CSV table of C-alpha atoms in Angstrom, one decimal:
chain,number,residue,atom,x,y,z
A,1,MET,CA,6.3,1.5,-12.0
A,2,VAL,CA,8.1,4.5,-13.2
A,3,ARG,CA,8.3,7.8,-11.0
A,4,ARG,CA,7.7,11.7,-12.4
A,5,PRO,CA,11.2,13.4,-13.6
A,6,ASN,CA,10.7,15.9,-11.1
A,7,ASP,CA,9.8,13.6,-8.4
A,8,PRO,CA,12.7,14.2,-5.7
A,9,GLU,CA,13.9,10.4,-5.3
A,10,HIS,CA,14.2,10.5,-9.0
A,11,SER,CA,16.1,13.1,-8.9
A,12,ARG,CA,18.8,11.7,-6.3
A,13,PHE,CA,19.1,8.1,-8.0
A,14,ALA,CA,19.3,10.4,-10.9
A,15,SER,CA,22.6,12.3,-9.0
A,16,LEU,CA,23.5,8.6,-8.2
A,17,VAL,CA,23.7,7.2,-11.7
A,18,LEU,CA,26.0,10.2,-12.4
A,19,LEU,CA,28.3,9.6,-9.4
A,20,LEU,CA,28.9,6.1,-10.1
A,21,VAL,CA,29.1,6.7,-13.9
A,22,ALA,CA,32.2,9.0,-13.3
A,23,LEU,CA,33.0,6.8,-10.9
A,24,PHE,CA,33.2,3.5,-13.3
A,25,SER,CA,34.8,6.4,-15.4
A,26,CYS,CA,37.9,6.5,-13.2
A,27,LEU,CA,38.5,3.3,-12.3
A,28,LEU,CA,37.5,1.7,-15.9
A,29,VAL,CA,41.7,0.7,-15.7
A,30,TYR,CA,40.9,-1.6,-13.0
A,31,ALA,CA,39.1,-3.9,-14.9
A,32,VAL,CA,39.6,-6.7,-12.0
A,33,VAL,CA,37.1,-4.6,-10.0
A,34,SER,CA,34.9,-2.5,-12.4
A,35,THR,CA,32.5,-5.1,-12.0
A,36,LEU,CA,31.9,-3.8,-8.7
A,37,LEU,CA,31.0,0.1,-9.6
A,38,ASN,CA,28.2,-0.7,-12.3
A,39,PRO,CA,25.5,0.8,-10.6
A,40,THR,CA,22.5,-1.6,-9.9
A,41,VAL,CA,19.0,-0.4,-10.4
A,42,ASN,CA,16.0,-0.9,-7.4
A,43,PRO,CA,13.3,-2.4,-9.3
A,44,GLN,CA,10.9,-0.8,-7.9
A,45,ASP,CA,11.7,2.4,-9.0
A,46,SER,CA,12.6,0.7,-12.4
A,47,SER,CA,10.9,1.0,-15.9
A,48,PHE,CA,7.7,-1.6,-16.3
A,49,GLU,CA,10.1,-3.9,-18.4
A,50,SER,CA,11.9,-4.8,-16.3
A,51,LEU,CA,9.4,-5.9,-13.4
A,52,GLU,CA,9.6,-9.8,-15.1
A,53,SER,CA,13.1,-9.8,-13.4
A,54,VAL,CA,12.1,-9.3,-10.3
A,55,ALA,CA,12.6,-12.2,-7.9
A,56,ARG,CA,9.3,-13.0,-5.8
A,57,ILE,CA,9.0,-12.2,-2.4
A,58,ASP,CA,8.7,-14.2,0.4
A,59,PHE,CA,6.8,-12.6,3.5
A,60,GLY,CA,6.8,-16.1,5.2
A,61,GLU,CA,2.6,-15.9,5.2
A,62,LYS,CA,-0.5,-18.5,4.0
A,63,LYS,CA,-1.3,-17.5,0.3
A,64,GLY,CA,-4.1,-14.8,0.9
A,65,GLU,CA,-3.8,-14.3,4.5
A,66,CYS,CA,-1.7,-11.4,6.1
A,67,CYS,CA,-0.8,-11.3,9.7
A,68,ARG,CA,1.2,-8.2,10.0
A,69,GLY,CA,1.1,-5.1,13.3
A,70,ILE,CA,3.8,-2.2,14.5
A,71,GLU,CA,6.7,-2.9,16.8
A,72,ASN,CA,7.1,-1.0,19.7
A,73,LEU,CA,3.1,0.4,19.5
A,74,GLU,CA,0.5,-0.4,22.5
A,75,LEU,CA,-3.2,0.5,21.3
A,76,TRP,CA,-5.8,0.6,23.7
A,77,GLY,CA,-9.2,-0.4,24.1
A,78,ALA,CA,-12.0,-2.7,25.6
A,79,ALA,CA,-10.2,-6.5,27.1
A,80,VAL,CA,-12.3,-8.8,24.8
A,81,LYS,CA,-9.4,-11.5,26.3
A,82,TRP,CA,-7.4,-10.8,28.6
A,83,GLY,CA,-3.6,-11.4,27.9
A,84,SER,CA,-2.5,-12.7,31.3
A,85,ASP,CA,-4.8,-15.9,30.2
A,86,PHE,CA,-4.2,-15.7,27.1
A,87,LYS,CA,-1.0,-16.5,25.6
A,88,PHE,CA,0.6,-17.2,22.6
A,89,ASN,CA,4.2,-18.0,20.7
A,90,SER,CA,4.4,-15.5,18.8
A,91,SER,CA,2.2,-12.0,17.7
A,92,VAL,CA,1.1,-14.8,13.7
A,93,GLU,CA,-1.1,-16.2,16.1
A,94,CYS,CA,-1.9,-13.4,18.1
A,95,CYS,CA,-3.5,-12.3,15.0
A,96,GLN,CA,-5.0,-15.0,13.7
A,97,ALA,CA,-7.2,-15.7,17.5
A,98,CYS,CA,-9.0,-11.9,16.5
A,99,LYS,CA,-9.5,-12.8,13.1
A,100,ALA,CA,-11.2,-16.2,14.3
A,101,MET,CA,-13.7,-13.6,16.4
A,102,CYS,CA,-15.0,-12.7,13.2
A,103,SER,CA,-18.6,-13.9,12.2
A,104,GLY,CA,-18.7,-14.9,8.5
A,105,ASN,CA,-16.5,-14.1,5.0
A,106,ASP,CA,-14.7,-10.8,6.4
A,107,GLY,CA,-16.6,-9.5,9.5
A,108,PRO,CA,-18.2,-8.7,11.9
A,109,CYS,CA,-16.0,-8.6,14.0
A,110,LEU,CA,-16.3,-8.8,17.8
A,111,CYS,CA,-12.3,-8.6,18.0
A,112,ASP,CA,-10.3,-5.0,16.1
A,113,THR,CA,-7.1,-5.0,17.8
A,114,TRP,CA,-4.5,-7.4,19.2
A,115,VAL,CA,-1.7,-6.5,21.4
A,116,PHE,CA,0.9,-8.8,21.9
A,117,CYS,CA,4.2,-9.1,24.2
A,118,GLY,CA,7.1,-10.9,22.1
A,119,ASN,CA,10.7,-9.8,23.7
A,120,LYS,CA,10.9,-12.4,25.5
A,121,GLU,CA,13.7,-9.9,27.8
A,122,ALA,CA,11.8,-6.6,28.6
A,123,CYS,CA,8.8,-8.6,28.6
A,124,GLY,CA,9.8,-11.3,31.4
A,125,SER,CA,7.1,-12.6,33.2
A,126,ARG,CA,4.6,-11.0,30.2
A,127,PHE,CA,6.3,-12.8,27.5
A,128,GLY,CA,3.4,-14.3,25.2
A,129,GLU,CA,0.6,-12.0,26.4
A,130,CYS,CA,-1.9,-11.9,23.7
A,131,TRP,CA,-4.6,-8.8,24.0
A,132,LEU,CA,-7.9,-8.7,22.0
A,133,LYS,CA,-9.7,-5.8,21.9
A,134,LYS,CA,-12.5,-3.8,21.2
A,135,GLN,CA,-12.4,0.0,19.5
A,136,LYS,CA,-14.4,2.3,20.1
A,137,ASP,CA,-13.8,4.1,16.8
A,138,THR,CA,-11.8,1.1,14.1
A,139,LEU,CA,-11.0,4.3,11.9
A,140,SER,CA,-9.4,6.3,14.9
A,141,PRO,CA,-7.7,3.7,16.8
A,142,ASP,CA,-6.7,4.4,21.2
A,143,ARG,CA,-3.2,4.4,21.4
A,144,GLN,CA,-1.7,3.9,25.3
A,145,GLU,CA,2.2,4.3,24.4
A,146,ALA,CA,4.5,4.4,21.4
A,147,GLY,CA,8.2,4.8,20.8
A,148,GLN,CA,11.6,2.1,21.2
A,149,THR,CA,10.5,1.7,25.2
A,150,VAL,CA,7.4,-0.1,24.2
A,151,SER,CA,7.8,-4.3,24.2
A,152,TRP,CA,4.8,-4.8,22.9
A,153,THR,CA,3.1,-5.0,19.7
A,154,SER,CA,-0.1,-4.5,17.9
A,155,GLY,CA,-2.2,-4.7,14.5
A,156,ILE,CA,-5.9,-4.1,13.4
A,157,VAL,CA,-8.3,-6.1,12.1
A,158,PHE,CA,-10.8,-4.7,9.6
A,159,GLY,CA,-14.4,-7.0,9.6
A,160,LYS,CA,-17.0,-6.4,6.9
A,161,GLY,CA,-18.4,-3.0,6.4
A,162,GLU,CA,-15.0,-1.9,8.4
A,163,GLY,CA,-12.1,-0.2,7.2
A,164,ILE,CA,-13.6,1.7,4.0
A,165,VAL,CA,-12.4,5.1,3.2
A,166,GLU,CA,-13.7,7.5,0.4
A,167,MET,CA,-11.3,9.1,-2.2
A,168,GLU,CA,-13.9,11.8,-3.4
A,169,THR,CA,-12.9,13.5,-6.8
A,170,GLU,CA,-14.7,16.2,-9.3
A,171,TYR,CA,-15.4,12.9,-11.0
A,172,GLY,CA,-16.9,10.3,-8.1
A,173,THR,CA,-16.1,9.2,-5.3
A,174,LEU,CA,-13.3,5.5,-4.9
A,175,HIS,CA,-14.6,3.6,-1.8
A,176,ILE,CA,-11.5,1.8,-0.4
A,177,LYS,CA,-11.4,-0.8,1.7
A,178,LEU,CA,-8.3,-0.7,3.6
A,179,PHE,CA,-5.8,-3.9,4.3
A,180,PRO,CA,-4.2,-3.2,8.1
A,181,ASP,CA,-3.0,-6.7,8.7
A,182,CYS,CA,-1.3,-7.0,5.2
A,183,ALA,CA,0.2,-3.1,5.4
A,184,PRO,CA,0.1,-1.7,9.1
A,185,TYR,CA,2.8,0.9,8.5
A,186,SER,CA,0.5,2.2,5.4
A,187,VAL,CA,-2.9,2.3,6.3
A,188,THR,CA,-2.0,3.6,10.1
A,189,TYR,CA,-0.7,7.0,6.9
A,190,ILE,CA,-4.0,7.0,5.2
A,191,LEU,CA,-5.6,7.4,9.0
A,192,GLU,CA,-3.7,10.1,10.1
A,193,LEU,CA,-4.1,11.9,6.4
A,194,LEU,CA,-8.0,11.7,7.8
A,195,THR,CA,-7.2,13.7,10.7
A,196,LEU,CA,-6.2,16.6,8.5
A,197,ARG,CA,-8.7,19.0,7.5
A,198,HIS,CA,-7.6,18.7,3.9
A,199,CYS,CA,-5.6,16.8,1.3
A,200,ALA,CA,-3.7,19.9,-0.6
A,201,GLY,CA,-1.0,17.9,-3.3
A,202,CYS,CA,-3.5,14.9,-3.2
A,203,GLN,CA,-4.3,14.5,-6.8
A,204,ILE,CA,-4.4,11.6,-10.1
A,205,TYR,CA,-1.8,13.0,-12.7
A,206,ARG,CA,-1.4,9.6,-15.1
A,207,ALA,CA,-4.3,8.1,-16.6
A,208,GLU,CA,-4.3,5.1,-18.7
A,209,SER,CA,-6.7,2.7,-20.0
A,210,ARG,CA,-6.7,-1.4,-20.1
A,211,GLY,CA,-6.1,-0.6,-24.2
A,212,GLN,CA,-5.7,-3.5,-25.8
A,213,SER,CA,-4.1,-6.0,-23.7
A,214,TRP,CA,-6.6,-6.6,-21.4
A,215,ASP,CA,-10.3,-7.8,-21.1
A,216,SER,CA,-13.1,-6.1,-19.9
A,217,GLN,CA,-12.5,-8.5,-16.9
A,218,GLY,CA,-8.8,-7.1,-16.1
A,219,ASN,CA,-7.3,-10.6,-17.2
A,220,HIS,CA,-4.7,-9.8,-20.4
A,221,ILE,CA,-5.3,-11.2,-23.6
A,222,LYS,CA,-2.9,-14.2,-24.9
A,223,ASP,CA,0.0,-12.7,-27.3
A,224,ALA,CA,-0.9,-8.8,-26.9
A,225,PRO,CA,2.1,-6.7,-25.2
A,226,TYR,CA,2.2,-5.5,-21.6
A,227,GLY,CA,1.6,-2.4,-22.7
A,228,PRO,CA,1.7,1.3,-23.0
A,229,PRO,CA,-0.8,2.1,-21.8
A,230,PHE,CA,-0.6,0.4,-19.1
A,231,ALA,CA,-3.9,0.1,-17.4
A,232,LEU,CA,-3.5,2.1,-14.3
A,233,ILE,CA,-4.5,5.7,-13.2
A,234,GLN,CA,-1.3,6.8,-11.0
A,235,GLY,CA,-1.4,10.1,-7.8
A,236,ILE,CA,0.4,11.4,-5.7
A,237,LEU,CA,-0.8,10.9,-1.4
A,238,GLU,CA,0.6,13.7,0.3
A,239,ALA,CA,-0.5,17.1,1.7
A,240,GLN,CA,1.4,19.7,1.5
A,241,GLY,CA,3.2,21.0,5.0
A,242,THR,CA,2.9,17.2,6.3
A,243,PRO,CA,6.1,15.7,6.9
A,244,PHE,CA,5.7,12.4,4.7
A,245,LYS,CA,8.1,9.8,6.6
A,246,LYS,CA,8.7,6.9,4.2
A,247,ILE,CA,6.7,3.9,3.8
A,248,PRO,CA,8.5,0.7,5.1
A,249,MET,CA,7.9,-2.8,2.5
A,250,GLU,CA,4.8,-4.7,3.5
A,251,ALA,CA,3.0,-7.1,2.0
A,252,CYS,CA,3.0,-7.1,-1.6
A,253,PRO,CA,0.6,-9.9,-3.3
A,254,THR,CA,0.7,-9.7,-7.4
A,255,ILE,CA,-1.7,-7.1,-8.5
A,256,ARG,CA,-5.1,-7.3,-9.3
A,257,SER,CA,-7.9,-4.9,-11.0
A,258,GLY,CA,-8.7,-2.3,-8.4
A,259,SER,CA,-5.4,-3.1,-6.0
A,260,VAL,CA,-4.2,0.7,-4.9
A,261,ALA,CA,-0.5,0.5,-3.8
A,262,TRP,CA,2.6,2.3,-3.4
A,263,ILE,CA,5.2,3.3,-5.3
A,264,GLY,CA,9.1,2.3,-3.8
A,265,SER,CA,7.9,3.7,-0.6
A,266,GLY,CA,5.2,6.4,-1.7
A,267,PRO,CA,4.3,8.6,-1.6
A,268,GLU,CA,3.4,8.2,-5.3
A,269,PHE,CA,0.0,5.4,-5.4
A,270,PHE,CA,-1.9,3.9,-8.7
A,271,ILE,CA,-4.6,1.9,-8.4
A,272,SER,CA,-4.9,-1.0,-10.9
A,273,LEU,CA,-7.5,-1.5,-13.6
A,274,ALA,CA,-6.1,-5.1,-14.3
A,275,ASN,CA,-4.5,-8.1,-13.3
A,276,HIS,CA,-0.8,-7.6,-13.9
A,277,GLU,CA,0.9,-10.6,-13.2
A,278,GLU,CA,4.0,-9.7,-14.7
A,279,TRP,CA,4.6,-7.0,-12.1
A,280,LYS,CA,5.4,-9.7,-9.6
A,281,ASN,CA,5.6,-9.4,-6.2
A,282,SER,CA,6.8,-5.7,-6.3
A,283,TYR,CA,4.3,-2.8,-4.9
A,284,THR,CA,2.8,-3.0,-1.4
A,285,VAL,CA,-0.7,-3.3,-1.6
A,286,PHE,CA,-2.6,-1.6,1.1
A,287,GLY,CA,-6.5,-1.7,-0.5
A,288,SER,CA,-8.3,-2.8,-3.0
A,289,VAL,CA,-11.0,-0.2,-4.7
A,290,LEU,CA,-14.5,-1.8,-4.0
A,291,SER,CA,-15.9,-3.2,-7.0
A,292,GLU,CA,-18.8,-0.8,-7.7
A,293,ASP,CA,-16.6,2.2,-8.0
A,294,MET,CA,-13.9,1.0,-10.3
A,295,GLU,CA,-16.1,2.4,-13.0
A,296,ILE,CA,-15.2,5.9,-12.7
A,297,ALA,CA,-11.7,4.6,-11.9
A,298,GLU,CA,-12.4,3.7,-15.6
A,299,LYS,CA,-14.2,6.8,-16.7
A,300,ILE,CA,-10.9,8.7,-15.4
A,301,ALA,CA,-8.3,6.6,-17.6
A,302,GLN,CA,-10.0,7.8,-20.4
A,303,LEU,CA,-9.6,11.7,-20.0
A,304,PRO,CA,-8.0,13.3,-22.2
A,305,THR,CA,-3.8,13.1,-21.7
A,306,LYS,CA,-1.2,13.9,-23.6
A,307,SER,CA,1.8,12.3,-24.1
A,308,ASP,CA,5.1,12.3,-22.5
A,309,VAL,CA,8.6,10.2,-22.1
A,310,TRP,CA,9.6,8.9,-17.5
A,311,ASN,CA,13.0,7.1,-17.7
A,312,ASN,CA,12.1,5.9,-21.5
A,313,ILE,CA,8.8,4.7,-21.4
A,314,ASN,CA,6.1,6.2,-22.9
A,315,VAL,CA,3.4,7.3,-20.8
A,316,SER,CA,-0.3,9.0,-20.7
A,317,VAL,CA,0.0,12.0,-18.2
A,318,LEU,CA,-3.4,13.9,-17.8
A,319,GLN,CA,-3.8,17.7,-19.8
A,320,ARG,CA,-5.5,18.7,-16.2
A,321,PRO,CA,-4.3,16.8,-12.7
A,322,ILE,CA,-7.8,15.4,-10.7
A,323,PRO,CA,-7.6,16.7,-7.2
A,324,PHE,CA,-9.6,14.2,-4.5
A,325,VAL,CA,-9.3,14.5,-1.0
A,326,MET,CA,-9.9,11.7,1.7
A,327,ARG,CA,-13.0,11.1,3.9
A,328,ARG,CA,-14.2,8.9,6.5
A,329,MET,CA,-16.9,6.2,4.6
A,330,LYS,CA,-20.3,8.1,4.6
A,331,LYS,CA,-22.7,6.3,6.8
A,332,SER,CA,-25.9,7.2,4.5
A,333,LEU,CA,-24.7,5.5,1.7
A,334,GLY,CA,-26.0,2.1,2.6
A,335,ASP,CA,-25.0,-1.8,1.2
A,336,LEU,CA,-22.1,-1.6,-0.3
A,337,ASN,CA,-19.8,-4.8,-1.8
A,338,THR,CA,-17.4,-5.0,1.3
A,339,ASN,CA,-16.1,-8.7,0.8
A,340,VAL,CA,-12.1,-7.5,-0.6
A,341,LYS,CA,-9.4,-9.9,0.0
A,342,SER,CA,-6.5,-7.8,0.3
A,343,GLU,CA,-5.3,-10.9,-1.8
């Protein structure tokens, strides 16, 4: 995925390339070591065409299921299972126990929070304790402690109809189901955005349709090129005046139609309008647009654009960027098709 040319991280990368080129020129006479000076390109900042060569990332998780949490964090809440009598050998088992307390497919959940003590030295006799809890508000989980001195690892589980946020634009509202079990750090950041009174600077600035390369279901058409256009809308999720901390790499499933993912470590993101197996497992996916709202994303992809070139890649930039705000889902929306899977 290519970034905007004026992106700070892109500028730093360009400066690094120039420095490496200079070093390469100076040391060219030393043929033995010249190959060590060739600059490597981060696959997350490279062009679309290079994505096919990205190696598959293995997170040691079962296909279709994530169980990730945040270390050095203790979440509070009403206990539904007491850890003193409920122990496991890993945080994954603790997370799975919480998920097991959901009735049906994807909720509702009797447990939405798990807290595990997995550091033998720091936990002592409490090692293995798995506390299963229930939040009063899943979009604003109650924190007890956080920091390096905290020996607990905590995670959130969203059931059916839970963990859905709104991306409100002038063309309609995109409802996004968040995946805290696959991308806990990313979801934590999104939940922090919900607490702000504004999202000034949040906008969509690039829009490209499926063209002749993908069908209406998002499936790639045999023998068709993989773009351009690249079947996506791209923007930035960063409120002005609020410091952004890079998001660590999290679960990177195959990009599907509706997937919401970071470009690199954020805050630039994209919403895919097609299934992109050719991109391999290269982007942290932290949510998915509900199927009934994809027509809004399609509408944005059809808006007037102008051609530009980023890192030698032809892109389509909106003539007028679209500002948006992130909000909690309104309860008056009625029944939505919230049965969205993280993979």
